[in-house]
GROMACS .gro file of C-alpha atoms in nm:
model
  453
    1UNK     CA    1   1.858   6.479  14.034
    2UNK     CA    2   1.633   6.813  13.831
    3UNK     CA    3   1.889   7.123  13.907
    4UNK     CA    4   1.617   7.364  13.733
    5UNK     CA    5   1.537   7.725  14.009
    6UNK     CA    6   1.224   7.797  14.058
    7UNK     CA    7   1.231   8.148  13.942
    8UNK     CA    8   1.524   8.346  13.759
    9UNK     CA    9   1.540   8.719  13.866
   10UNK     CA   10   1.670   8.865  13.515
   11UNK     CA   11   1.824   9.194  13.506
   12UNK     CA   12   1.919   9.334  13.191
   13UNK     CA   13   2.117   9.613  13.196
   14UNK     CA   14   2.379   9.886  12.989
   15UNK     CA   15   2.630  10.128  13.054
   16UNK     CA   16   2.517  10.166  13.389
   17UNK     CA   17   2.743  10.014  13.649
   18UNK     CA   18   2.657  10.251  13.943
   19UNK     CA   19   2.278  10.173  13.963
   20UNK     CA   20   2.362   9.765  13.911
   21UNK     CA   21   2.587   9.803  14.222
   22UNK     CA   22   2.298   9.929  14.431
   23UNK     CA   23   2.099   9.665  14.252
   24UNK     CA   24   2.289   9.353  14.363
   25UNK     CA   25   2.341   9.455  14.687
   26UNK     CA   26   1.972   9.493  14.748
   27UNK     CA   27   1.923   9.123  14.589
   28UNK     CA   28   2.172   8.983  14.793
   29UNK     CA   29   2.023   9.080  15.081
   30UNK     CA   30   1.702   8.928  14.978
   31UNK     CA   31   1.796   8.630  14.786
   32UNK     CA   32   2.086   8.441  14.983
   33UNK     CA   33   1.834   8.255  15.207
   34UNK     CA   34   1.638   8.130  14.875
   35UNK     CA   35   1.987   8.032  14.627
   36UNK     CA   36   1.844   7.647  14.625
   37UNK     CA   37   1.548   7.794  14.470
   38UNK     CA   38   1.611   8.081  14.237
   39UNK     CA   39   1.893   8.280  13.981
   40UNK     CA   40   2.013   8.608  13.891
   41UNK     CA   41   2.097   8.637  13.555
   42UNK     CA   42   2.273   8.986  13.421
   43UNK     CA   43   2.245   9.043  13.075
   44UNK     CA   44   2.509   9.320  12.982
   45UNK     CA   45   2.381   9.451  12.653
   46UNK     CA   46   2.774   9.522  12.546
   47UNK     CA   47   2.838   9.762  12.821
   48UNK     CA   48   3.156   9.991  12.854
   49UNK     CA   49   3.137  10.147  13.191
   50UNK     CA   50   3.263   9.795  13.421
   51UNK     CA   51   2.962   9.655  13.468
   52UNK     CA   52   3.112   9.328  13.421
   53UNK     CA   53   3.313   9.396  13.704
   54UNK     CA   54   3.080   9.493  13.887
   55UNK     CA   55   2.901   9.148  13.849
   56UNK     CA   56   3.239   8.999  13.901
   57UNK     CA   57   3.266   9.176  14.272
   58UNK     CA   58   2.958   9.035  14.381
   59UNK     CA   59   2.890   8.820  14.651
   60UNK     CA   60   2.616   8.676  14.453
   61UNK     CA   61   2.612   8.347  14.192
   62UNK     CA   62   2.534   8.508  13.873
   63UNK     CA   63   2.456   8.382  13.571
   64UNK     CA   64   2.621   8.636  13.342
   65UNK     CA   65   2.596   8.720  12.953
   66UNK     CA   66   2.714   8.979  12.705
   67UNK     CA   67   2.597   9.097  12.397
   68UNK     CA   68   2.830   9.093  12.071
   69UNK     CA   69   2.724   9.480  12.029
   70UNK     CA   70   2.472   9.676  12.128
   71UNK     CA   71   2.101   9.614  12.058
   72UNK     CA   72   1.756   9.707  12.126
   73UNK     CA   73   1.615   9.679  12.473
   74UNK     CA   74   1.381   9.434  12.396
   75UNK     CA   75   1.628   9.208  12.201
   76UNK     CA   76   1.840   9.196  12.547
   77UNK     CA   77   1.539   9.145  12.737
   78UNK     CA   78   1.482   8.831  12.542
   79UNK     CA   79   1.839   8.739  12.564
   80UNK     CA   80   1.805   8.792  12.959
   81UNK     CA   81   1.458   8.546  12.994
   82UNK     CA   82   1.491   8.271  12.672
   83UNK     CA   83   1.934   8.212  12.669
   84UNK     CA   84   2.026   8.306  13.021
   85UNK     CA   85   1.744   8.243  13.209
   86UNK     CA   86   1.702   7.884  13.346
   87UNK     CA   87   1.418   7.873  13.593
   88UNK     CA   88   1.034   7.801  13.541
   89UNK     CA   89   0.954   8.156  13.615
   90UNK     CA   90   1.109   8.462  13.523
   91UNK     CA   91   1.098   8.803  13.760
   92UNK     CA   92   1.252   9.133  13.539
   93UNK     CA   93   1.395   9.380  13.751
   94UNK     CA   94   1.545   9.683  13.590
   95UNK     CA   95   1.929   9.779  13.748
   96UNK     CA   96   1.714  10.143  13.842
   97UNK     CA   97   1.471   9.844  14.050
   98UNK     CA   98   1.484   9.786  14.394
   99UNK     CA   99   1.389   9.494  14.555
  100UNK     CA  100   1.137   9.581  14.874
  101UNK     CA  101   1.236   9.345  15.212
  102UNK     CA  102   1.031   9.023  15.221
  103UNK     CA  103   0.966   9.004  14.840
  104UNK     CA  104   1.130   8.676  14.712
  105UNK     CA  105   0.973   8.535  14.962
  106UNK     CA  106   0.655   8.612  14.910
  107UNK     CA  107   0.667   8.521  14.512
  108UNK     CA  108   0.801   8.197  14.583
  109UNK     CA  109   0.587   8.135  14.835
  110UNK     CA  110   0.274   8.239  14.594
  111UNK     CA  111   0.442   8.029  14.362
  112UNK     CA  112   0.377   7.725  14.625
  113UNK     CA  113   0.040   7.810  14.686
  114UNK     CA  114  -0.100   7.807  14.313
  115UNK     CA  115   0.147   7.628  14.158
  116UNK     CA  116  -0.173   7.616  13.829
  117UNK     CA  117  -0.162   8.006  13.803
  118UNK     CA  118   0.111   8.082  13.504
  119UNK     CA  119   0.126   8.434  13.618
  120UNK     CA  120   0.155   8.690  13.988
  121UNK     CA  121   0.110   9.039  13.967
  122UNK     CA  122   0.321   9.236  14.227
  123UNK     CA  123   0.215   9.550  14.384
  124UNK     CA  124   0.484   9.823  14.336
  125UNK     CA  125   0.576  10.183  14.441
  126UNK     CA  126   0.828  10.426  14.342
  127UNK     CA  127   1.153  10.573  14.410
  128UNK     CA  128   1.371  10.868  14.216
  129UNK     CA  129   1.723  10.723  14.181
  130UNK     CA  130   1.862  10.981  14.292
  131UNK     CA  131   1.717  10.905  14.685
  132UNK     CA  132   1.782  10.591  14.586
  133UNK     CA  133   2.109  10.563  14.629
  134UNK     CA  134   2.105  10.693  14.955
  135UNK     CA  135   1.830  10.467  15.084
  136UNK     CA  136   2.012  10.173  14.986
  137UNK     CA  137   2.362  10.292  15.108
  138UNK     CA  138   2.398  10.118  15.433
  139UNK     CA  139   2.410   9.708  15.461
  140UNK     CA  140   2.171   9.744  15.676
  141UNK     CA  141   1.890   9.995  15.537
  142UNK     CA  142   1.533  10.057  15.651
  143UNK     CA  143   1.256  10.136  15.420
  144UNK     CA  144   1.019  10.481  15.574
  145UNK     CA  145   0.699  10.425  15.599
  146UNK     CA  146   0.614  10.758  15.351
  147UNK     CA  147   0.733  10.518  15.103
  148UNK     CA  148   0.390  10.349  15.123
  149UNK     CA  149   0.176  10.578  15.060
  150UNK     CA  150   0.179  10.558  14.728
  151UNK     CA  151   0.107  10.242  14.557
  152UNK     CA  152   0.071  10.120  14.247
  153UNK     CA  153  -0.253   9.922  14.426
  154UNK     CA  154  -0.388  10.081  14.756
  155UNK     CA  155  -0.473   9.637  14.856
  156UNK     CA  156  -0.190   9.468  15.019
  157UNK     CA  157  -0.305   9.184  15.073
  158UNK     CA  158  -0.253   8.829  14.948
  159UNK     CA  159  -0.571   8.729  14.621
  160UNK     CA  160  -0.604   8.520  14.357
  161UNK     CA  161  -0.820   8.669  14.138
  162UNK     CA  162  -1.061   8.473  13.870
  163UNK     CA  163  -0.882   8.578  13.564
  164UNK     CA  164  -0.647   8.829  13.471
  165UNK     CA  165  -0.837   9.136  13.345
  166UNK     CA  166  -0.956   9.172  13.735
  167UNK     CA  167  -0.679   9.317  13.796
  168UNK     CA  168  -0.883   9.637  13.649
  169UNK     CA  169  -1.049   9.673  13.951
  170UNK     CA  170  -0.827   9.697  14.255
  171UNK     CA  171  -0.855  10.013  14.387
  172UNK     CA  172  -0.533  10.272  14.327
  173UNK     CA  173  -0.461  10.555  14.150
  174UNK     CA  174  -0.381  10.494  13.786
  175UNK     CA  175  -0.502  10.169  13.672
  176UNK     CA  176  -0.358  10.242  13.313
  177UNK     CA  177  -0.023  10.193  13.434
  178UNK     CA  178  -0.074   9.800  13.569
  179UNK     CA  179   0.086   9.661  13.262
  180UNK     CA  180   0.360   9.967  13.135
  181UNK     CA  181   0.673   9.818  13.351
  182UNK     CA  182   0.856   9.515  13.319
  183UNK     CA  183   0.899   9.445  13.665
  184UNK     CA  184   0.493   9.401  13.833
  185UNK     CA  185   0.494   9.032  13.758
  186UNK     CA  186   0.639   8.697  13.765
  187UNK     CA  187   0.577   8.473  13.450
  188UNK     CA  188   0.624   8.113  13.328
  189UNK     CA  189   0.975   8.137  13.182
  190UNK     CA  190   0.807   7.942  12.846
  191UNK     CA  191   0.645   8.307  12.682
  192UNK     CA  192   0.872   8.466  12.658
  193UNK     CA  193   1.093   8.195  12.462
  194UNK     CA  194   0.732   8.145  12.301
  195UNK     CA  195   0.752   8.503  12.172
  196UNK     CA  196   1.105   8.533  12.070
  197UNK     CA  197   0.989   8.324  11.763
  198UNK     CA  198   0.718   8.621  11.658
  199UNK     CA  199   0.854   8.920  11.818
  200UNK     CA  200   1.024   9.129  11.578
  201UNK     CA  201   1.173   9.454  11.734
  202UNK     CA  202   1.447   9.734  11.678
  203UNK     CA  203   1.750   9.835  11.758
  204UNK     CA  204   1.584  10.178  11.907
  205UNK     CA  205   1.772  10.268  12.284
  206UNK     CA  206   1.632  10.623  12.293
  207UNK     CA  207   1.238  10.613  12.343
  208UNK     CA  208   1.199  10.731  12.006
  209UNK     CA  209   1.021  10.397  11.869
  210UNK     CA  210   0.645  10.380  11.800
  211UNK     CA  211   0.688   9.979  11.830
  212UNK     CA  212   0.529   9.767  12.036
  213UNK     CA  213   0.778   9.546  11.989
  214UNK     CA  214   1.011   9.811  12.159
  215UNK     CA  215   0.838   9.944  12.407
  216UNK     CA  216   0.612   9.651  12.544
  217UNK     CA  217   0.736   9.350  12.498
  218UNK     CA  218   0.675   9.193  12.773
  219UNK     CA  219   0.320   9.262  12.815
  220UNK     CA  220   0.311   9.126  12.413
  221UNK     CA  221   0.458   8.793  12.530
  222UNK     CA  222   0.262   8.730  12.859
  223UNK     CA  223  -0.109   8.905  12.882
  224UNK     CA  224  -0.250   8.680  12.542
  225UNK     CA  225  -0.187   8.361  12.745
  226UNK     CA  226  -0.326   8.458  13.049
  227UNK     CA  227  -0.628   8.641  12.969
  228UNK     CA  228  -0.929   8.497  13.104
  229UNK     CA  229  -0.746   8.293  13.349
  230UNK     CA  230  -0.669   8.301  13.763
  231UNK     CA  231  -0.362   8.497  13.831
  232UNK     CA  232  -0.217   8.562  14.183
  233UNK     CA  233  -0.231   8.938  14.305
  234UNK     CA  234   0.068   8.996  14.582
  235UNK     CA  235  -0.075   9.311  14.738
  236UNK     CA  236   0.234   9.365  15.005
  237UNK     CA  237   0.480   9.562  14.762
  238UNK     CA  238   0.781   9.327  14.611
  239UNK     CA  239   0.955   9.661  14.452
  240UNK     CA  240   0.995   9.969  14.416
  241UNK     CA  241   1.047  10.115  14.048
  242UNK     CA  242   1.327  10.354  14.021
  243UNK     CA  243   1.253  10.693  13.829
  244UNK     CA  244   1.399  10.993  13.698
  245UNK     CA  245   1.674  10.857  13.503
  246UNK     CA  246   1.601  10.677  13.252
  247UNK     CA  247   1.838  10.809  12.948
  248UNK     CA  248   1.543  10.831  12.744
  249UNK     CA  249   1.354  11.062  12.983
  250UNK     CA  250   1.244  11.319  12.661
  251UNK     CA  251   1.017  11.042  12.546
  252UNK     CA  252   0.876  10.914  12.848
  253UNK     CA  253   0.542  11.147  12.844
  254UNK     CA  254   0.508  11.057  12.471
  255UNK     CA  255   0.546  10.664  12.561
  256UNK     CA  256   0.340  10.712  12.881
  257UNK     CA  257   0.045  10.897  12.639
  258UNK     CA  258   0.117  10.694  12.314
  259UNK     CA  259   0.264  10.409  12.410
  260UNK     CA  260  -0.025  10.338  12.658
  261UNK     CA  261  -0.257  10.462  12.426
  262UNK     CA  262  -0.136  10.165  12.124
  263UNK     CA  263  -0.103   9.887  12.430
  264UNK     CA  264  -0.461   9.888  12.510
  265UNK     CA  265  -0.560   9.947  12.139
  266UNK     CA  266  -0.390   9.604  12.121
  267UNK     CA  267  -0.555   9.428  12.381
  268UNK     CA  268  -0.916   9.535  12.281
  269UNK     CA  269  -0.830   9.303  11.951
  270UNK     CA  270  -0.629   8.987  12.165
  271UNK     CA  271  -0.871   8.904  12.399
  272UNK     CA  272  -0.854   9.173  12.718
  273UNK     CA  273  -1.239   9.150  12.858
  274UNK     CA  274  -1.437   9.447  12.736
  275UNK     CA  275  -1.523   9.540  13.069
  276UNK     CA  276  -1.219   9.549  13.203
  277UNK     CA  277  -1.104   9.732  12.883
  278UNK     CA  278  -1.327   9.982  12.958
  279UNK     CA  279  -1.191  10.069  13.325
  280UNK     CA  280  -0.838  10.099  13.200
  281UNK     CA  281  -1.011  10.294  12.917
  282UNK     CA  282  -1.083  10.576  13.167
  283UNK     CA  283  -0.744  10.531  13.415
  284UNK     CA  284  -0.621  10.623  13.075
  285UNK     CA  285  -0.768  10.933  13.000
  286UNK     CA  286  -0.732  11.089  13.343
  287UNK     CA  287  -0.375  10.998  13.317
  288UNK     CA  288  -0.353  11.167  12.974
  289UNK     CA  289  -0.502  11.415  13.053
  290UNK     CA  290  -0.248  11.556  13.325
  291UNK     CA  291   0.053  11.439  13.103
  292UNK     CA  292  -0.050  11.599  12.813
  293UNK     CA  293  -0.079  11.927  12.982
  294UNK     CA  294   0.272  11.874  13.107
  295UNK     CA  295   0.343  11.811  12.770
  296UNK     CA  296   0.216  12.165  12.652
  297UNK     CA  297   0.370  12.336  12.923
  298UNK     CA  298   0.740  12.196  12.892
  299UNK     CA  299   0.779  12.125  12.508
  300UNK     CA  300   1.129  12.169  12.521
  301UNK     CA  301   1.201  11.853  12.741
  302UNK     CA  302   0.956  11.621  12.645
  303UNK     CA  303   0.989  11.497  12.280
  304UNK     CA  304   0.710  11.301  12.027
  305UNK     CA  305   0.431  11.532  12.061
  306UNK     CA  306   0.352  11.524  11.691
  307UNK     CA  307   0.262  11.089  11.695
  308UNK     CA  308   0.048  11.201  12.041
  309UNK     CA  309  -0.179  11.507  11.893
  310UNK     CA  310  -0.234  11.247  11.621
  311UNK     CA  311  -0.279  10.925  11.751
  312UNK     CA  312  -0.412  10.984  12.169
  313UNK     CA  313  -0.562  11.304  12.188
  314UNK     CA  314  -0.805  11.309  11.936
  315UNK     CA  315  -1.000  10.962  12.097
  316UNK     CA  316  -0.912  11.115  12.440
  317UNK     CA  317  -1.015  11.489  12.355
  318UNK     CA  318  -1.386  11.347  12.301
  319UNK     CA  319  -1.441  11.260  12.694
  320UNK     CA  320  -1.527  11.527  12.930
  321UNK     CA  321  -1.251  11.359  13.234
  322UNK     CA  322  -0.926  11.406  12.976
  323UNK     CA  323  -1.030  11.784  13.029
  324UNK     CA  324  -1.102  11.742  13.393
  325UNK     CA  325  -0.778  11.603  13.426
  326UNK     CA  326  -0.543  11.842  13.188
  327UNK     CA  327  -0.722  12.157  13.352
  328UNK     CA  328  -0.663  12.023  13.696
  329UNK     CA  329  -0.278  12.038  13.624
  330UNK     CA  330  -0.230  12.289  13.401
  331UNK     CA  331  -0.391  12.514  13.688
  332UNK     CA  332  -0.103  12.297  13.936
  333UNK     CA  333   0.154  12.418  13.694
  334UNK     CA  334   0.076  12.747  13.677
  335UNK     CA  335   0.025  12.813  14.042
  336UNK     CA  336   0.393  12.668  14.159
  337UNK     CA  337   0.570  12.864  13.883
  338UNK     CA  338   0.346  13.129  14.009
  339UNK     CA  339   0.443  13.039  14.346
  340UNK     CA  340   0.804  13.041  14.350
  341UNK     CA  341   0.865  13.342  14.124
  342UNK     CA  342   0.693  13.547  14.369
  343UNK     CA  343   0.947  13.364  14.591
  344UNK     CA  344   1.242  13.444  14.462
  345UNK     CA  345   1.120  13.765  14.423
  346UNK     CA  346   1.093  13.829  14.760
  347UNK     CA  347   1.417  13.639  14.858
  348UNK     CA  348   1.598  13.895  14.661
  349UNK     CA  349   1.456  14.185  14.817
  350UNK     CA  350   1.585  14.035  15.133
  351UNK     CA  351   1.902  13.999  15.020
  352UNK     CA  352   1.928  14.354  14.922
  353UNK     CA  353   1.813  14.480  15.254
  354UNK     CA  354   2.072  14.234  15.400
  355UNK     CA  355   2.311  14.084  15.177
  356UNK     CA  356   2.526  13.858  15.460
  357UNK     CA  357   2.196  13.723  15.497
  358UNK     CA  358   2.177  13.348  15.642
  359UNK     CA  359   1.942  13.148  15.440
  360UNK     CA  360   1.700  12.828  15.483
  361UNK     CA  361   1.497  12.629  15.255
  362UNK     CA  362   1.170  12.429  15.413
  363UNK     CA  363   1.081  12.173  15.096
  364UNK     CA  364   1.301  12.031  14.880
  365UNK     CA  365   1.063  11.921  14.587
  366UNK     CA  366   0.807  12.097  14.404
  367UNK     CA  367   0.812  12.497  14.425
  368UNK     CA  368   1.147  12.414  14.636
  369UNK     CA  369   1.310  12.267  14.311
  370UNK     CA  370   1.218  12.593  14.113
  371UNK     CA  371   1.359  12.804  14.369
  372UNK     CA  372   1.679  12.639  14.397
  373UNK     CA  373   1.715  12.612  14.035
  374UNK     CA  374   1.680  12.996  14.014
  375UNK     CA  375   1.821  13.134  14.254
  376UNK     CA  376   2.139  13.302  14.188
  377UNK     CA  377   2.272  13.339  14.542
  378UNK     CA  378   2.291  12.919  14.613
  379UNK     CA  379   2.590  13.076  14.830
  380UNK     CA  380   2.375  13.192  15.086
  381UNK     CA  381   2.192  12.868  15.198
  382UNK     CA  382   2.277  12.740  15.459
  383UNK     CA  383   2.009  12.467  15.592
  384UNK     CA  384   1.724  12.282  15.371
  385UNK     CA  385   1.490  12.093  15.551
  386UNK     CA  386   1.209  11.894  15.450
  387UNK     CA  387   0.915  11.658  15.611
  388UNK     CA  388   1.040  11.344  15.376
  389UNK     CA  389   1.265  11.114  15.558
  390UNK     CA  390   1.388  10.988  15.134
  391UNK     CA  391   1.554  11.285  15.084
  392UNK     CA  392   1.737  11.334  15.423
  393UNK     CA  393   2.107  11.292  15.350
  394UNK     CA  394   2.123  11.380  15.020
  395UNK     CA  395   2.335  11.623  14.887
  396UNK     CA  396   2.180  11.910  14.718
  397UNK     CA  397   2.301  12.002  14.332
  398UNK     CA  398   2.447  12.318  14.344
  399UNK     CA  399   2.554  12.329  14.711
  400UNK     CA  400   2.724  12.111  14.953
  401UNK     CA  401   2.455  12.112  15.209
  402UNK     CA  402   2.236  11.771  15.255
  403UNK     CA  403   1.865  11.733  15.307
  404UNK     CA  404   1.794  11.722  15.669
  405UNK     CA  405   1.561  11.670  15.905
  406UNK     CA  406   1.337  11.986  15.987
  407UNK     CA  407   1.411  11.952  16.346
  408UNK     CA  408   1.776  12.060  16.295
  409UNK     CA  409   1.667  12.395  16.173
  410UNK     CA  410   1.697  12.502  16.574
  411UNK     CA  411   2.079  12.477  16.528
  412UNK     CA  412   2.129  12.681  16.195
  413UNK     CA  413   2.131  13.023  16.291
  414UNK     CA  414   1.919  13.129  16.023
  415UNK     CA  415   1.825  13.523  15.907
  416UNK     CA  416   1.556  13.427  15.676
  417UNK     CA  417   1.369  13.107  15.594
  418UNK     CA  418   1.232  13.077  15.255
  419UNK     CA  419   0.908  12.827  15.286
  420UNK     CA  420   0.808  12.613  14.980
  421UNK     CA  421   0.535  12.427  15.083
  422UNK     CA  422   0.176  12.414  14.947
  423UNK     CA  423  -0.012  12.654  15.061
  424UNK     CA  424  -0.283  12.480  15.247
  425UNK     CA  425   0.077  12.349  15.502
  426UNK     CA  426   0.277  12.703  15.536
  427UNK     CA  427   0.046  12.841  15.835
  428UNK     CA  428   0.197  12.475  16.015
  429UNK     CA  429   0.485  12.513  15.858
  430UNK     CA  430   0.536  12.872  15.994
  431UNK     CA  431   0.422  12.781  16.352
  432UNK     CA  432   0.646  12.483  16.373
  433UNK     CA  433   0.964  12.684  16.271
  434UNK     CA  434   0.906  12.979  16.431
  435UNK     CA  435   0.978  12.833  16.790
  436UNK     CA  436   1.263  12.733  16.698
  437UNK     CA  437   1.411  13.064  16.469
  438UNK     CA  438   1.557  13.400  16.674
  439UNK     CA  439   1.261  13.659  16.712
  440UNK     CA  440   1.272  13.867  16.369
  441UNK     CA  441   1.373  13.598  16.142
  442UNK     CA  442   1.229  13.727  15.816
  443UNK     CA  443   0.983  13.452  15.634
  444UNK     CA  444   0.967  13.418  15.296
  445UNK     CA  445   0.678  13.146  15.168
  446UNK     CA  446   0.382  13.212  14.891
  447UNK     CA  447   0.190  13.395  15.140
  448UNK     CA  448   0.416  13.679  15.116
  449UNK     CA  449   0.744  13.854  15.390
  450UNK     CA  450   0.646  13.829  15.750
  451UNK     CA  451   0.853  13.786  16.117
  452UNK     CA  452   0.924  13.540  16.353
  453UNK     CA  453   0.826  13.579  16.681
   0.00000   0.00000   0.00000
């Protein structure tokens, strides 16, 4: 009798017990019907925060292993895929990533449908970790449609592609991110076993490393094995990448600009088809232009500027598409800061005239975030609303408030409403809010100060 599982779901983790708890809850909901075909692996990188207790509390039959000491991320990933896992295929999932409903079934169906294919690419989306905890808090959770507006690939159907490189032509906003994630493919475990013999990662954990073996061990292990070969594409999204919860966040932009440049150069040298590389480089220059603008705008929050300037920007700066993206992002950031500055000034004037004014905020991100970060009288905020359903019910830092649906504004009894939306939406928001506000309520936006009628 062969007890070997088809799929090992591997979760490397280090001192993120709370995030892991949520991940295991989601995985349990998805995996219970398939335990005869899958195994769940947790590779604990010598955590000291009770991670082992979280694993033991789970209702899943987890294969758990703990490192004797904390090692680099790539080494712990190898431990998960090559030492602990035993399935024919592996799927690496971060402790801040979230499986989507039906994902495991879709993956197993793809493997059964194409048993000769070694690599199954998984479409994915993103979710901020602070919203993730709210969304998956209840046992019966629903994924809002808004989550699916922004996916890696716009094609939401199953395809078998003639070669790995054909992924570069799938419709999407940023093909340069296709191969960055650890979570967006399922492949044969033997690839990781073989790669462990020659990969030489360090023990770096803070994001500062410039070694490919540290930053992209998953790509190094798999891409050369499947270049030019048929792959499966699972277009219905399978996972949400958790973002903005990285301990190495100060190096995130460096890794996206320099790391991806380094990865693509390596791919060119290791058999990735030139026509597909051309498509990836075009996408890369647009991404690099946008992110470099952010890096320059907030240098204190972005480490690794020197290596980016030395190794990545010179070749991209020779192309017009890099500068078009750079200029567009620069204008966007300065516009947001300009708008937020004016809104703060006009809100302060409103409070001078009425120090006890009950103030509401429409828009919890972008201009809204800048407003709350710099507004000295958060105690005067009594309502925060946003149309994005993912945010609803989430507590706003520095206040006792949670983000609510805009319809709740009719019960807020506001003296002033601060509107922190994009300029093109201000008129629409004013019209929607005014019908629920008492006449004479002060409306503050990037367009200035008006009164509701």
